[in-house]
Amino acid sequence: MLPLHALLAIDLAKERSREAAELAARHRTAELLAAEVAEHASPVTPGRARPGRGRLAAAGLLHLVEGGAANVARSAGDAASRLDGSCA
């Protein structure tokens, strides 16, 4: 019976060791993220980096694409409701 208890204890110790390693990895990731945020913080918006011209241009372009897609979807819904006589 003693060898069985020893095997169970070893298995539990290995599991706890894996959990501790995962927790340590998450902690290191959080520390790296906090250091990155602190490094790129601006005096105007503490803790957050201001978006550059590229990001603003990309956001504007995606906003236009989204608006165009919404217009196409609305038009398609209107056409479908006219075809089947229902109100969508």
PDB file of C-alpha atoms in Angstrom:
ATOM      1  CA  MET A   1       0.000   0.000   0.000  1.00  0.00           C
ATOM      2  CA  LEU A   2       2.913   2.313   0.721  1.00  0.00           C
ATOM      3  CA  PRO A   3       4.178   2.303  -2.918  1.00  0.00           C
ATOM      4  CA  LEU A   4       0.701   3.258  -4.104  1.00  0.00           C
ATOM      5  CA  HIS A   5       0.623   6.243  -1.733  1.00  0.00           C
ATOM      6  CA  ALA A   6       4.084   7.234  -2.912  1.00  0.00           C
ATOM      7  CA  LEU A   7       2.990   7.122  -6.567  1.00  0.00           C
ATOM      8  CA  LEU A   8      -0.077   9.232  -5.782  1.00  0.00           C
ATOM      9  CA  ALA A   9       2.061  11.763  -3.905  1.00  0.00           C
ATOM     10  CA  ILE A  10       4.512  11.983  -6.814  1.00  0.00           C
ATOM     11  CA  ASP A  11       1.656  12.456  -9.282  1.00  0.00           C
ATOM     12  CA  LEU A  12       0.133  15.220  -7.142  1.00  0.00           C
ATOM     13  CA  ALA A  13       3.530  16.904  -6.790  1.00  0.00           C
ATOM     14  CA  LYS A  14       4.020  16.868 -10.572  1.00  0.00           C
ATOM     15  CA  GLU A  15       0.553  18.372 -11.097  1.00  0.00           C
ATOM     16  CA  ARG A  16       1.224  21.120  -8.531  1.00  0.00           C
ATOM     17  CA  SER A  17       4.571  21.808 -10.193  1.00  0.00           C
ATOM     18  CA  ARG A  18       2.876  22.223 -13.605  1.00  0.00           C
ATOM     19  CA  GLU A  19       0.272  24.546 -12.109  1.00  0.00           C
ATOM     20  CA  ALA A  20       2.975  26.630 -10.431  1.00  0.00           C
ATOM     21  CA  ALA A  21       4.898  26.888 -13.722  1.00  0.00           C
ATOM     22  CA  GLU A  22       1.762  28.066 -15.549  1.00  0.00           C
ATOM     23  CA  LEU A  23       1.052  30.637 -12.834  1.00  0.00           C
ATOM     24  CA  ALA A  24       4.641  31.901 -12.994  1.00  0.00           C
ATOM     25  CA  ALA A  25       4.399  32.215 -16.792  1.00  0.00           C
ATOM     26  CA  ARG A  26       1.175  34.234 -16.482  1.00  0.00           C
ATOM     27  CA  HIS A  27       2.818  36.452 -13.860  1.00  0.00           C
ATOM     28  CA  ARG A  28       5.841  37.066 -16.124  1.00  0.00           C
ATOM     29  CA  THR A  29       3.519  37.917 -19.022  1.00  0.00           C
ATOM     30  CA  ALA A  30       1.618  40.406 -16.866  1.00  0.00           C
ATOM     31  CA  GLU A  31       4.870  41.998 -15.709  1.00  0.00           C
ATOM     32  CA  LEU A  32       6.134  42.311 -19.301  1.00  0.00           C
ATOM     33  CA  LEU A  33       2.841  43.848 -20.403  1.00  0.00           C
ATOM     34  CA  ALA A  34       2.920  46.350 -17.543  1.00  0.00           C
ATOM     35  CA  ALA A  35       6.510  47.277 -18.398  1.00  0.00           C
ATOM     36  CA  GLU A  36       5.571  47.732 -22.065  1.00  0.00           C
ATOM     37  CA  VAL A  37       2.629  49.977 -21.176  1.00  0.00           C
ATOM     38  CA  ALA A  38       4.765  52.008 -18.786  1.00  0.00           C
ATOM     39  CA  GLU A  39       7.483  52.402 -21.412  1.00  0.00           C
ATOM     40  CA  HIS A  40       5.089  53.729 -24.064  1.00  0.00           C
ATOM     41  CA  ALA A  41       2.922  55.904 -21.837  1.00  0.00           C
ATOM     42  CA  SER A  42       2.524  59.482 -22.967  1.00  0.00           C
ATOM     43  CA  PRO A  43       2.226  62.468 -20.637  1.00  0.00           C
ATOM     44  CA  VAL A  44      -1.159  63.392 -22.159  1.00  0.00           C
ATOM     45  CA  THR A  45      -2.760  59.998 -21.577  1.00  0.00           C
ATOM     46  CA  PRO A  46      -0.930  58.237 -18.750  1.00  0.00           C
ATOM     47  CA  GLY A  47      -0.824  54.475 -19.095  1.00  0.00           C
ATOM     48  CA  ARG A  48      -1.992  54.470 -22.708  1.00  0.00           C
ATOM     49  CA  ALA A  49      -0.045  55.159 -25.863  1.00  0.00           C
ATOM     50  CA  ARG A  50      -1.589  57.527 -28.386  1.00  0.00           C
ATOM     51  CA  PRO A  51      -2.326  56.022 -31.799  1.00  0.00           C
ATOM     52  CA  GLY A  52      -0.107  57.107 -34.655  1.00  0.00           C
ATOM     53  CA  ARG A  53      -1.085  58.373 -38.086  1.00  0.00           C
ATOM     54  CA  GLY A  54      -1.077  54.881 -39.565  1.00  0.00           C
ATOM     55  CA  ARG A  55      -3.502  53.534 -36.999  1.00  0.00           C
ATOM     56  CA  LEU A  56      -5.796  56.523 -37.368  1.00  0.00           C
ATOM     57  CA  ALA A  57      -5.785  56.154 -41.175  1.00  0.00           C
ATOM     58  CA  ALA A  58      -6.474  52.426 -40.918  1.00  0.00           C
ATOM     59  CA  ALA A  59      -9.316  53.041 -38.459  1.00  0.00           C
ATOM     60  CA  GLY A  60     -10.827  55.647 -40.796  1.00  0.00           C
ATOM     61  CA  LEU A  61     -10.583  53.294 -43.771  1.00  0.00           C
ATOM     62  CA  LEU A  62     -12.171  50.426 -41.823  1.00  0.00           C
ATOM     63  CA  HIS A  63     -14.939  52.765 -40.669  1.00  0.00           C
ATOM     64  CA  LEU A  64     -15.698  53.643 -44.290  1.00  0.00           C
ATOM     65  CA  VAL A  65     -15.667  49.977 -45.310  1.00  0.00           C
ATOM     66  CA  GLU A  66     -18.012  49.129 -42.442  1.00  0.00           C
ATOM     67  CA  GLY A  67     -20.403  51.904 -43.474  1.00  0.00           C
ATOM     68  CA  GLY A  68     -20.367  50.687 -47.073  1.00  0.00           C
ATOM     69  CA  ALA A  69     -21.043  47.115 -45.994  1.00  0.00           C
ATOM     70  CA  ALA A  70     -23.943  48.284 -43.816  1.00  0.00           C
ATOM     71  CA  ASN A  71     -25.445  50.161 -46.786  1.00  0.00           C
ATOM     72  CA  VAL A  72     -25.122  47.086 -49.010  1.00  0.00           C
ATOM     73  CA  ALA A  73     -26.733  44.883 -46.352  1.00  0.00           C
ATOM     74  CA  ARG A  74     -29.577  47.372 -45.842  1.00  0.00           C
ATOM     75  CA  SER A  75     -30.178  47.609 -49.594  1.00  0.00           C
ATOM     76  CA  ALA A  76     -30.165  43.834 -49.951  1.00  0.00           C
ATOM     77  CA  GLY A  77     -32.666  43.520 -47.103  1.00  0.00           C
ATOM     78  CA  ASP A  78     -34.919  46.148 -48.686  1.00  0.00           C
ATOM     79  CA  ALA A  79     -34.763  44.367 -52.049  1.00  0.00           C
ATOM     80  CA  ALA A  80     -35.542  41.022 -50.432  1.00  0.00           C
ATOM     81  CA  SER A  81     -38.512  42.466 -48.556  1.00  0.00           C
ATOM     82  CA  ARG A  82     -39.867  43.983 -51.779  1.00  0.00           C
ATOM     83  CA  LEU A  83     -39.514  40.648 -53.557  1.00  0.00           C
ATOM     84  CA  ASP A  84     -41.357  38.561 -50.990  1.00  0.00           C
ATOM     85  CA  GLY A  85     -43.747  41.304 -49.888  1.00  0.00           C
ATOM     86  CA  SER A  86     -42.770  41.243 -46.230  1.00  0.00           C
ATOM     87  CA  CYS A  87     -41.424  44.045 -44.060  1.00  0.00           C
ATOM     88  CA  ALA A  88     -37.980  43.305 -42.661  1.00  0.00           C
TER      89      ALA A  88
END
